[in-house]
XYZ file of C-alpha atoms in Angstrom:
538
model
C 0.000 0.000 0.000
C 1.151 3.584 -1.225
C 1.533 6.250 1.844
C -0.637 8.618 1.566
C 1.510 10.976 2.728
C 3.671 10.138 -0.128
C 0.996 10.685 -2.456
C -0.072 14.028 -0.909
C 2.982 15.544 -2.151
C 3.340 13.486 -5.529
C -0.134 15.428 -5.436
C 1.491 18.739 -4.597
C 4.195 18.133 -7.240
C 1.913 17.637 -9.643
C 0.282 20.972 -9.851
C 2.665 22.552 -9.352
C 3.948 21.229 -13.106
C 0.852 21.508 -14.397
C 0.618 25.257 -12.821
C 4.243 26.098 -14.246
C 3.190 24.520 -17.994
C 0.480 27.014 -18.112
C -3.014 25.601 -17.286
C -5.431 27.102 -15.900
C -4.493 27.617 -11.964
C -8.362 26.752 -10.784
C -8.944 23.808 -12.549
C -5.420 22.782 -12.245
C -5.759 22.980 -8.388
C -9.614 21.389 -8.297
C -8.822 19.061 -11.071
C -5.432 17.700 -9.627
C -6.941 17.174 -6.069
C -10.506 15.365 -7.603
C -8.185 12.874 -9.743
C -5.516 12.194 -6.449
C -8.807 12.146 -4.199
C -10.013 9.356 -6.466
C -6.958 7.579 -6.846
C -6.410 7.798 -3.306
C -9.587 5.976 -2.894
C -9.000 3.508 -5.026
C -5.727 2.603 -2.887
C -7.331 2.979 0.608
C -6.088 5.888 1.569
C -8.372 8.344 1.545
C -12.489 8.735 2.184
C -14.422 10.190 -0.188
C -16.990 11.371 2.662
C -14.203 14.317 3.349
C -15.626 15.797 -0.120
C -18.659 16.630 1.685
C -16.910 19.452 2.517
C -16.305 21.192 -0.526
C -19.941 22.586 -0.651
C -20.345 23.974 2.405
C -16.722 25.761 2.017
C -18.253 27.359 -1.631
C -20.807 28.294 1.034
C -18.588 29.727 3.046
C -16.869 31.894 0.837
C -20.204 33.093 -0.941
C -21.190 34.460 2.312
C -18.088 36.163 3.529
C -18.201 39.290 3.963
C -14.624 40.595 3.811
C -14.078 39.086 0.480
C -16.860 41.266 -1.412
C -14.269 44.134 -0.454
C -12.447 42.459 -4.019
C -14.266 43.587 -6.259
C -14.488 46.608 -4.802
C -11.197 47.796 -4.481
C -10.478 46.380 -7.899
C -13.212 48.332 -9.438
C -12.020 51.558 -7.373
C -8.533 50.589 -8.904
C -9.642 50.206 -12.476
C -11.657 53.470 -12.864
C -8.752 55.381 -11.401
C -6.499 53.908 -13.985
C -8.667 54.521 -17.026
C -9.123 58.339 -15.365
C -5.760 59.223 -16.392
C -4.586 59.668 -12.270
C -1.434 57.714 -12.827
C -0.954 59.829 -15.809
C -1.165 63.297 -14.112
C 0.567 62.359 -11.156
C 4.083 61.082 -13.199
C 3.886 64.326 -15.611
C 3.882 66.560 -12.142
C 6.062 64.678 -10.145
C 8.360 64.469 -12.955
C 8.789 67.922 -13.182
C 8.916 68.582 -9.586
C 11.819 66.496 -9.056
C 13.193 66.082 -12.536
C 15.860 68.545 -12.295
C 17.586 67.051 -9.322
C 19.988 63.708 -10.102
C 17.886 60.668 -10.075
C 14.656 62.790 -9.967
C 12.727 61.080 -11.837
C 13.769 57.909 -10.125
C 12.490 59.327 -6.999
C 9.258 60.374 -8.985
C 8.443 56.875 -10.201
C 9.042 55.663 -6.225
C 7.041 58.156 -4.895
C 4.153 57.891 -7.583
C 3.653 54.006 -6.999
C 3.258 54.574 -3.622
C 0.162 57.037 -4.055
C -0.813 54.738 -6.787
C -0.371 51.930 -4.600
C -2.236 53.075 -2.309
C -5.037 54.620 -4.089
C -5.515 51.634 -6.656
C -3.677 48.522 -5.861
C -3.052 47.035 -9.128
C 0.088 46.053 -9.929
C -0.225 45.419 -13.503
C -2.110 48.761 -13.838
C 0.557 50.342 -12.054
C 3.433 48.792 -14.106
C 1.873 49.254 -17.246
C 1.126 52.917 -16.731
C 4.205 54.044 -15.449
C 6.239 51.827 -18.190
C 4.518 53.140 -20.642
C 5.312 57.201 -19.098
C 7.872 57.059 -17.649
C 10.382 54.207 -19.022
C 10.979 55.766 -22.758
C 11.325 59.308 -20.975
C 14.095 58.019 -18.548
C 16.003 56.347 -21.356
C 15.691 59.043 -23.651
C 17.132 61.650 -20.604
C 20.235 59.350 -20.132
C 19.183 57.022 -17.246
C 20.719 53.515 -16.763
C 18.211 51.052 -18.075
C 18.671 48.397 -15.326
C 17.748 51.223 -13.081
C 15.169 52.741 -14.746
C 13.478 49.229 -15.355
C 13.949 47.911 -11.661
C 12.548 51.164 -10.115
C 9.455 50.878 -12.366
C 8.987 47.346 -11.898
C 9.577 47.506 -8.010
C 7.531 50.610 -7.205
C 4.742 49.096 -9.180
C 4.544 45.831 -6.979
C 4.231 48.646 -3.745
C 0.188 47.712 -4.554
C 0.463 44.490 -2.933
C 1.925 45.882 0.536
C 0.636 48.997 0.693
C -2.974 48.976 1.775
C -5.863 48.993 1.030
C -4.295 45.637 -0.751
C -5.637 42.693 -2.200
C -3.368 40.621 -1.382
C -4.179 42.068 1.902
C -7.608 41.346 1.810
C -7.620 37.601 0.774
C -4.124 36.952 2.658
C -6.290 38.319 6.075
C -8.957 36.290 5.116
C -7.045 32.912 5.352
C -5.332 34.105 8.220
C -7.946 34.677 10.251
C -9.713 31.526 9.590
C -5.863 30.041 10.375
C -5.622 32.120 13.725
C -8.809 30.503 14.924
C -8.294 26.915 14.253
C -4.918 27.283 15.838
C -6.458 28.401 18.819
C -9.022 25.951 18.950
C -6.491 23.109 18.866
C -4.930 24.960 21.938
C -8.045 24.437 23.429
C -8.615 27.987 23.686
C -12.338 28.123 23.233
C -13.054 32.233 22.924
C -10.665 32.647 20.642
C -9.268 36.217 19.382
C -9.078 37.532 16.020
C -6.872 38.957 13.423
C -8.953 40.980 10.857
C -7.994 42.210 7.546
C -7.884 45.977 9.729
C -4.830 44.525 11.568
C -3.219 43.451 8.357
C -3.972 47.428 6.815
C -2.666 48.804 10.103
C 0.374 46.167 10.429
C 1.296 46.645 6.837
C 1.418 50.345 6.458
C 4.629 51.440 8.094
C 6.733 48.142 6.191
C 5.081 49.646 2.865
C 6.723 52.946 3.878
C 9.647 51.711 4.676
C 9.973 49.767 1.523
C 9.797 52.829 -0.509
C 12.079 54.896 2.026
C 14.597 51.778 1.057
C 14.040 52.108 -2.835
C 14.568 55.773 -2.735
C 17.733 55.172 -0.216
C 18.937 53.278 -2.371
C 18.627 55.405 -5.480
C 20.779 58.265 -3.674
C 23.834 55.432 -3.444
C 23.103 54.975 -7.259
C 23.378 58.924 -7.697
C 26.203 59.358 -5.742
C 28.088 56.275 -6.627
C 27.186 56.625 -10.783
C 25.918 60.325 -11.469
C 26.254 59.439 -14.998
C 23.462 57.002 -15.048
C 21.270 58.915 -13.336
C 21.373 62.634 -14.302
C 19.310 65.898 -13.665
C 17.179 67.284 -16.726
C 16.779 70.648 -17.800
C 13.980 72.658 -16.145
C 11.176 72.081 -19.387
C 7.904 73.935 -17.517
C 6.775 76.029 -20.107
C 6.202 80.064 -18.588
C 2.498 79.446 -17.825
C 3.636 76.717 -15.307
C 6.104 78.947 -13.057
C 6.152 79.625 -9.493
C 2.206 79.813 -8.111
C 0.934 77.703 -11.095
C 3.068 75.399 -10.886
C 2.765 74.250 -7.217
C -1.566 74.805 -7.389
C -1.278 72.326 -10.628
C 1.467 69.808 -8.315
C -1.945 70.101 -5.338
C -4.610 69.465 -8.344
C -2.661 66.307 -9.234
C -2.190 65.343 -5.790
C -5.300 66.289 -4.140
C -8.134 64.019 -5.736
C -5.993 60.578 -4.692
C -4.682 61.780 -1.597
C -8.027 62.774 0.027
C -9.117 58.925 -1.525
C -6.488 57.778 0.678
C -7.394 59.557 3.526
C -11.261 58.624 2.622
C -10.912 54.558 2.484
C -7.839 54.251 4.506
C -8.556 56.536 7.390
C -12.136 55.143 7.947
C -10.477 51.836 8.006
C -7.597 52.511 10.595
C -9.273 54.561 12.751
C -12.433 51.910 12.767
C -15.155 54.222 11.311
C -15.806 51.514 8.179
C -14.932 48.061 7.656
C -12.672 46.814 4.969
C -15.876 46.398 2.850
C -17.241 49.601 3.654
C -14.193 51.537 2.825
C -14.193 49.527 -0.387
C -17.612 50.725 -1.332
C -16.465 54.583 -0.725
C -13.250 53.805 -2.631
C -15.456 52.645 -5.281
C -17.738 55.386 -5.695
C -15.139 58.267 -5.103
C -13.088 56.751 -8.096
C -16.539 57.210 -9.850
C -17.062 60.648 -8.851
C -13.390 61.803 -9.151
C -13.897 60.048 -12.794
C -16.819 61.817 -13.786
C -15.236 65.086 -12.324
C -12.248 64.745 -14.830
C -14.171 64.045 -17.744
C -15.826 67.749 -17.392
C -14.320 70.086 -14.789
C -16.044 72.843 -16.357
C -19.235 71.633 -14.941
C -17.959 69.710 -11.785
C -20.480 70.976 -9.162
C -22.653 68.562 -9.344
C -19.388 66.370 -8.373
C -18.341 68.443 -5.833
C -21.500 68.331 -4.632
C -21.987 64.857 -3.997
C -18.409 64.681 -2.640
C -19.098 67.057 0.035
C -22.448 64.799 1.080
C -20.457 61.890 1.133
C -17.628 63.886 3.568
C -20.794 64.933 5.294
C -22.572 61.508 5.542
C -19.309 59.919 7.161
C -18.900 62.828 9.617
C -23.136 61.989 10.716
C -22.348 58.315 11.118
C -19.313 58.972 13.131
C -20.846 61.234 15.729
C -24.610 60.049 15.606
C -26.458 57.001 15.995
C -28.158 57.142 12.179
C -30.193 53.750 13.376
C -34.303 54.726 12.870
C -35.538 51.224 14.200
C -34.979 52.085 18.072
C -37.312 52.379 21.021
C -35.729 56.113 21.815
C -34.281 58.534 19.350
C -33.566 61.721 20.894
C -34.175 64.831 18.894
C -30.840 65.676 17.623
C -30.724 62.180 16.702
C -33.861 63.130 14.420
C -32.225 65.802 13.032
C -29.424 63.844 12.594
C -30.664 61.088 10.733
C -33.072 64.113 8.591
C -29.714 65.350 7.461
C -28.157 62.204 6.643
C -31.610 61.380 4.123
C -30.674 65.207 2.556
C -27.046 63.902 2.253
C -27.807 60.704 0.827
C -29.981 62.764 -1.896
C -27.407 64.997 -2.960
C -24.393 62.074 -2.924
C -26.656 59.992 -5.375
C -26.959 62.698 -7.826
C -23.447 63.889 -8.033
C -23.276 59.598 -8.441
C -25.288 59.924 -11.504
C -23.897 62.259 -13.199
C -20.674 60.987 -12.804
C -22.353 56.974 -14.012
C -23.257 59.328 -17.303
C -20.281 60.779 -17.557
C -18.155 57.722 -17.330
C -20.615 56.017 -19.447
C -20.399 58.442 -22.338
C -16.535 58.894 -22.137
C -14.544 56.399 -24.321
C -10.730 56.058 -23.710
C -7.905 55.670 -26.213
C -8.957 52.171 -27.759
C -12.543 53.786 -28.263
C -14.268 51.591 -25.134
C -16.862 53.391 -23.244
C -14.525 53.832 -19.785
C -17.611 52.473 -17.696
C -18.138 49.211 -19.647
C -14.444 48.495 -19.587
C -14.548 49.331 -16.101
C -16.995 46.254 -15.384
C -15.693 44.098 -17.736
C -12.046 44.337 -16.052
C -13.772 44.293 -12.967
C -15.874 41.287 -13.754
C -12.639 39.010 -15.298
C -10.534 40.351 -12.287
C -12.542 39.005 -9.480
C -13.891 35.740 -11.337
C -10.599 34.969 -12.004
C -9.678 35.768 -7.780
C -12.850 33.630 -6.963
C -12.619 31.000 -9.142
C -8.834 29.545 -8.058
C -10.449 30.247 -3.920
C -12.765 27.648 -4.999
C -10.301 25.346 -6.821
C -7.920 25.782 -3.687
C -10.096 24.966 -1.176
C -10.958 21.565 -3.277
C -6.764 21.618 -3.093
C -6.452 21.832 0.918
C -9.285 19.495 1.999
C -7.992 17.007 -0.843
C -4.408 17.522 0.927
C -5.212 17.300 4.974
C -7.282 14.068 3.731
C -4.130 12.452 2.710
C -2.318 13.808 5.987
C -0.592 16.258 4.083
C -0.903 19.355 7.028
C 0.020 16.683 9.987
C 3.351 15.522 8.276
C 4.198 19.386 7.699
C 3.262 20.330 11.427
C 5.467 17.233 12.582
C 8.198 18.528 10.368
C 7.938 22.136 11.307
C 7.867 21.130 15.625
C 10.517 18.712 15.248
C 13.367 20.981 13.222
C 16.286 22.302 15.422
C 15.892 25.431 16.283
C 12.254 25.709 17.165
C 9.681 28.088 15.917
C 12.006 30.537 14.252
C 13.324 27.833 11.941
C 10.225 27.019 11.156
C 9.283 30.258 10.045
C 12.617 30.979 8.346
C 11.517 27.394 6.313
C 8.211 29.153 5.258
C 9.595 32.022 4.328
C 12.419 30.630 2.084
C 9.590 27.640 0.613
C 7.498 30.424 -0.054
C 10.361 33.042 -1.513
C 11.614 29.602 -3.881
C 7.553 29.170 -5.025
C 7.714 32.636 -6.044
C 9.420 31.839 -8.750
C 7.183 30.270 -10.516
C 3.705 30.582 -8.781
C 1.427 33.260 -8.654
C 0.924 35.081 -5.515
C -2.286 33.419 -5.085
C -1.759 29.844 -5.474
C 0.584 30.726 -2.618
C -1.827 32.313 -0.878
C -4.747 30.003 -1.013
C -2.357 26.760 -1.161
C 0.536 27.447 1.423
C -0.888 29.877 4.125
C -4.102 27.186 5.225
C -1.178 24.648 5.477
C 1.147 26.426 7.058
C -0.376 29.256 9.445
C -1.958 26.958 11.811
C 0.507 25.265 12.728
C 2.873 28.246 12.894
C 0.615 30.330 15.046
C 0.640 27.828 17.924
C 4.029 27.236 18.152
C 5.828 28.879 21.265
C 7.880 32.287 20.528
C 11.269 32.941 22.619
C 9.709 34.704 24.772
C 7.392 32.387 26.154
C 4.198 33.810 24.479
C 2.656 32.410 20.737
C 3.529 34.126 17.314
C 1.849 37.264 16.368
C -0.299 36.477 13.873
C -0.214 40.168 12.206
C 3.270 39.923 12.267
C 3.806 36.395 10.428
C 1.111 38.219 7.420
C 3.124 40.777 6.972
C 6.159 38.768 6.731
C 4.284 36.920 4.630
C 2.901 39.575 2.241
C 6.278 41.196 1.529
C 7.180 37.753 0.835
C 4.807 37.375 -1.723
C 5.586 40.954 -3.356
C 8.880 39.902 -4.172
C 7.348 36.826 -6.513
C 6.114 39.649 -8.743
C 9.999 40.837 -9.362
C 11.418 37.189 -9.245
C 11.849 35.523 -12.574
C 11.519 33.428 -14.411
C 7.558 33.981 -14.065
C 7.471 37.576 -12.099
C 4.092 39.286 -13.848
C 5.979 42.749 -13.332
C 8.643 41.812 -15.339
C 6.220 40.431 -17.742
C 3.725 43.480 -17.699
C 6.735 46.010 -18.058
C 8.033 43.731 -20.829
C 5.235 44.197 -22.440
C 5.377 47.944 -22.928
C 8.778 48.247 -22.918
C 10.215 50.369 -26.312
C 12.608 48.203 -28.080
C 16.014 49.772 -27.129
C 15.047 47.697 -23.712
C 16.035 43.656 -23.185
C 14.519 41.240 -21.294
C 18.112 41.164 -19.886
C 17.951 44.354 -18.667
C 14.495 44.223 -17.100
C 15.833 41.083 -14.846
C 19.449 42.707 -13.930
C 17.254 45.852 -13.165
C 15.475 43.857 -10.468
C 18.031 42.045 -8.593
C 19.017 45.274 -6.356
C 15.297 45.390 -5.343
C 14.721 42.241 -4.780
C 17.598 42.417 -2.312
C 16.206 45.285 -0.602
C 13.074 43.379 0.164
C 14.845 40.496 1.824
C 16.555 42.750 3.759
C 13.130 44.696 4.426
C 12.104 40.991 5.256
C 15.502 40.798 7.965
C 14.509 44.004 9.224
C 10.855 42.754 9.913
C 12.534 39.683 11.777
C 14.794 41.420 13.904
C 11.869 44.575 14.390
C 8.956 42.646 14.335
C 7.655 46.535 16.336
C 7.545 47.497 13.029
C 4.533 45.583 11.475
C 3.106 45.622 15.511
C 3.182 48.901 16.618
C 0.335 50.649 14.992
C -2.227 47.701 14.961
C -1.243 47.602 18.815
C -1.562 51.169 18.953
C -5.184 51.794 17.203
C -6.820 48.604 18.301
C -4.514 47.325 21.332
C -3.571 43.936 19.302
C-alpha cells in the first residue's frame, strides 16, 4: 500500500507542473486534487466522505463578507487607472523632481506609492508608469537596469501597501488560520486577526519599503551620477512659481483625500474593509466623472461634500431609525443624513453618465471596460479560492498538514526555523507561482501550525506579524523571474532599445532590498506591531 503521505505531495508536485506549464491555476488545483482524491480511494487511503466538505466551504466563501471588499477595491482601482490619475501624477512629479539627479527615479518611487495606495493594481501600475515614464528616462540618459527595476519595483508597492488585495484575501485565510490554531490549543473564545490589523500592520513596512528604494537610489546617484542625471527645467512660462505648485496640489489632491477617505475610515475603525471599499469605489466614480468635465464639476463636488458629510453623521450620531428612543438631535441627525444621501446619489449619476459616455484611447466606453475588467478580475480571484479549497481538503485528507506540522515542531531550532523554512519555501515558489496559489495553497497549510508554536519569549507568534512577513514575501514573486508578472507586464510595454536582460538585472538590487526589508521585519517585528497595537490594542 502507497503512503498517503507520499501521495499528498506526488499530489502537490503535480500541480505545481501543471501550474508552471500554463493551465489554468483553478482547474489545475480542483482538477489535480478530484483525480488524487479518487486515486487515493482507489488505494485505501483516503475517504471520499471528506468531499462533503467542498460545498459547504463554496458556502462559506459566498457568504463572507470581507471578500466582497475584491471587487471593490479592484473596481475603485480600475476606474482610477482609465481616469488618467497615474498619468497626471508622473507628468507633475516628474517635473517637480526632474531637475535634481535621479529625480525622476524618486518620482516613479514616490508615484507608486500614491498609486499603490489609491488603486492597488500592480499590472495597472506597471503598465502605466512603463509606458510614461520608461521611454522618458532612457531618452534623458538614465541607466536602463535602473530605470526598469525602479518601475517594476515601485509598481509591486500595490500588494503591501494597503488597502491591498493581497491584503484582503491573505487576512482572510489568516484569520480563519488564527482561529483553528487556537481551537487546537483548546482555547475556546478565541481572538481575532482581521484584515484591519493586516492594513494597520502593513502600512509602516510599505513605507519603509519605498524609504529603502529611494535610499537606495541616492547610493546609485552618488556612486554613478552618470546614469542617473538631472534634466533641464522644461515647464513652459504658464507653469512657473504659483501655477506650478496649485497644478502639483490638483494632481495630488483628488488621490490623496481617496487615501485619507478609504484608509482613514479603516484605521481609525469608522468603516470596515468592505465599507471603505464601497467609498473607494464610488469616489473613483465621482473623481472620474469630475475629470471628464471640470467645467461643470459641481454637481461632483457636490456629492463629494455629502459623502464627507454623511461619514462625519455616522461617526458622531447614531443614524439607526428602528430604536425604542431617538432623541431629537438624533432626528435631526438622521433628517440630514436622508438630505445627504440625496445629494451624494446625484453627483453619483452624473458621474455613471459621464463615465458612461466617455470612451478612452482604444474607443471603449470607460464604464463598460470598467466592469468588464472588474468582472474578469474578481472571477478569475474567486474561481482559483474555490479550486484551492478543493486543493487543501484534498491535501489534509491524505495527511498532508500533519506531516508538515510534525516537520515544522521537530526541526532544530524551534519556531524561528520554522518560520525561516516558510519564508524561504514560499520566496523559492515565487518563482514560478502566482501570488495566489501561494496564498490560497501554502498559508491554510502552514499558518496553523505556525501560530501555535511557542515564541522565545514564552508567548505564541503574532499572527499580524507572520502576514506581513508573509505579504512582503509574496511581493517579491512579482519581481522574481523566471515567471514575475511585473517583469512580464513592463516587458510588455517596454520600447525596443530595452532587453529582457535588462528588465531582470534591473530587479536584482530590489529584490535584495526586500529580503533585507524581510531581515529588518525579523529582527523589528515593532515594526509591522506597533500601529495595529496602537489603534486597536492587538
Amino acid at each position: 500500500m502507497i503512503d498517503p503521505v507520499l501521495l499528498c505531495f506526488i499530489m502537490f508536485g503535480t500541480a505545481c507542473v501543471l501550474l508552471m506549464a500554463g493551465f489554468p491555476v483553478a482547474f489545475t488545483l480542483a482538477g489535480t486534487a478530484l483525480a488524487f482524491a479518487l486515486l487515493g480511494a482507489a488505494l485505501d487511503v483516503f475517504s471520499l466522505s471528506l468531499l462533503t466538505a467542498f460545498p459547504q466551504s463554496i458556502f462559506g466563501t459566498m457568504t463572507n463578507e470581507t471578500l466582497v471588499a475584491v471587487p471593490l477595491f479592484v473596481f475603485m482601482g480600475v476606474m482610477l487607472e482609465r481616469s488618467r490619475i497615474a498619468e497626471e501624477l508622473l507628468d507633475n512629479m516628474g517635473r517637480l523632481f526632474g531637475s535634481l539627479p535621479g529625480g525622476l527615479a524618486f518620482s516613479v518611487c514616490i508615484v507608486g506609492a500614491l498609486l499603490a495606495a489609491s488603486t492597488g493594481i500592480v499590472g495597472a501600475t506597471v503598465v502605466t508608469m512603463g509606458l510614461m515614464s520608461l521611454p522618458t528616462m532612457v531618452r534623458r540618459g538614465y541607466d536602463k537596469r535602473l530605470a526598469c527595476g525602479t518601475i517594476a519595483a515601485s509598481g509591486t508597492l500595490g500588494q503591501i501597501i494597503p488597502p491591498s488585495i493581497v491584503l484582503v484575501l491573505l487576512g482572510d485565510q489568516l484569520s480563519v488560520a488564527y482561529q483553528n490554531a487556537q481551537f487546537s490549543m483548546g482555547i475556546f473564545s478565541p481572538d481575532t486577526v482581521s484584515v484591519n490589523d493586516l492594513f494597520a500592520g502593513a502600512l509602516l513596512p510599505g513605507l519603509m519599503l519605498v524609504g529603502l528604494y529611494i535610499l537606495y537610489q541616492i547610493g546609485y546617484v552618488v556612486m554613478r551620477p552618470q546614469g542617473a542625471p538631472a534634466i533641464a527645467d522644461e515647464r513652459p512660462e504658464t507653469l512657473a512659481g504659483f501655477a506650478f505648485f496649485r497644478q502639483i496640489f490638483r494632481a495630488l489632491a483628488a488621490p490623496v483625500l481617496l487615501i485619507i477617505a478609504v484608509l482613514g475610515s479603516i484605521l481609525i475603525g469608522l468603516a470596515s474593509p468592505t465599507e471603505a471599499a464601497g467609498v473607494g469605489a464610488i469616489g473613483a466614480t465621482m473623481l472620474a466623472g469630475y475629470r471628464r468635465d471640470e467645467a461643470r464639476g459641481w454637481p461632483i463636488l457636490l456629492g463629494v461634500a455629502c459623502m464627507a458629510g454623511l461619514l462625519a453623521l455616522t461617526a458622531s450620531f447614531d443614524l439607526r431609525s428602528q430604536r425604542t428612543v431617538v432623541s431629537q438631535t438624533e432626528w435631526i441627525a438622521i433628517g440630514a443624513a436622508v438630505v445627504l444621501t440625496f445629494g451624494l446619489a446625484f453627483g453619483v449619476i452624473v458621474a455613471l453618465m459621464r463615465t458612461f459616455n466617455w470612451r478612452d484611447r482604444d474607443g471603449e466606453r470607460v464604464l463598460a471596460a470598467v466592469c468588464q475588467s472588474t468582472m474578469a478580475i474578481t472571477a478569475m480571484v474567486f474561481t482559483i479560492i474555490i479550486g484551492a479549497r478543493m486543493f487543501s481538503i484534498v491535501f489534509i485528507g491524505l495527511g498532508g498538514a500533519d506531516y508538515v506540522e510534525e516537520v515544522l515542531n521537530n526541526l532544530p531550532g524551534g519556531t524561528l526555523a520554522a518560520v525561516l523554512l516558510v519564508m524561504v519555501i514560499m520566496f523559492v515558489m515565487g518563482f514560478f507561482l502566482d501570488f495566489l496559489e501561494i496564498v490560497f495553497i501554502v498559508v491554510p497549510i502552514v499558518a496553523p501550525i505556525l501560530l501555535q508554536m511557542e515564541m522565545p519569549d514564552g508567548g505564541t507568534m503574532n499572527p499580524v506579524w507572520l502576514g506581513i512577513m508573509m505579504a512582503v514575501n509574496l511581493q517579491t514573486s512579482f519581481l522574481t523571474p523566471p515567471f514575475g508578472f511585473a517583469l512580464f507586464y513592463l516587458r510588455g510595454v517596454a520600447p525596443p532599445q530595452i532587453s529582457t536582460m535588462d528588465i531582470y538585472r534591473g530587479i536584482i538590487p530590489f529584490v535584495f532590498i526586500q529580503l533585507f526589508a524581510l531581515i529588518l521585519l525579523w529582527f523589528l517585528p515593532q515594526v509591522a506591531t506597533w500601529l495595529p497595537l496602537a489603534l486597536y490594542g492587538r
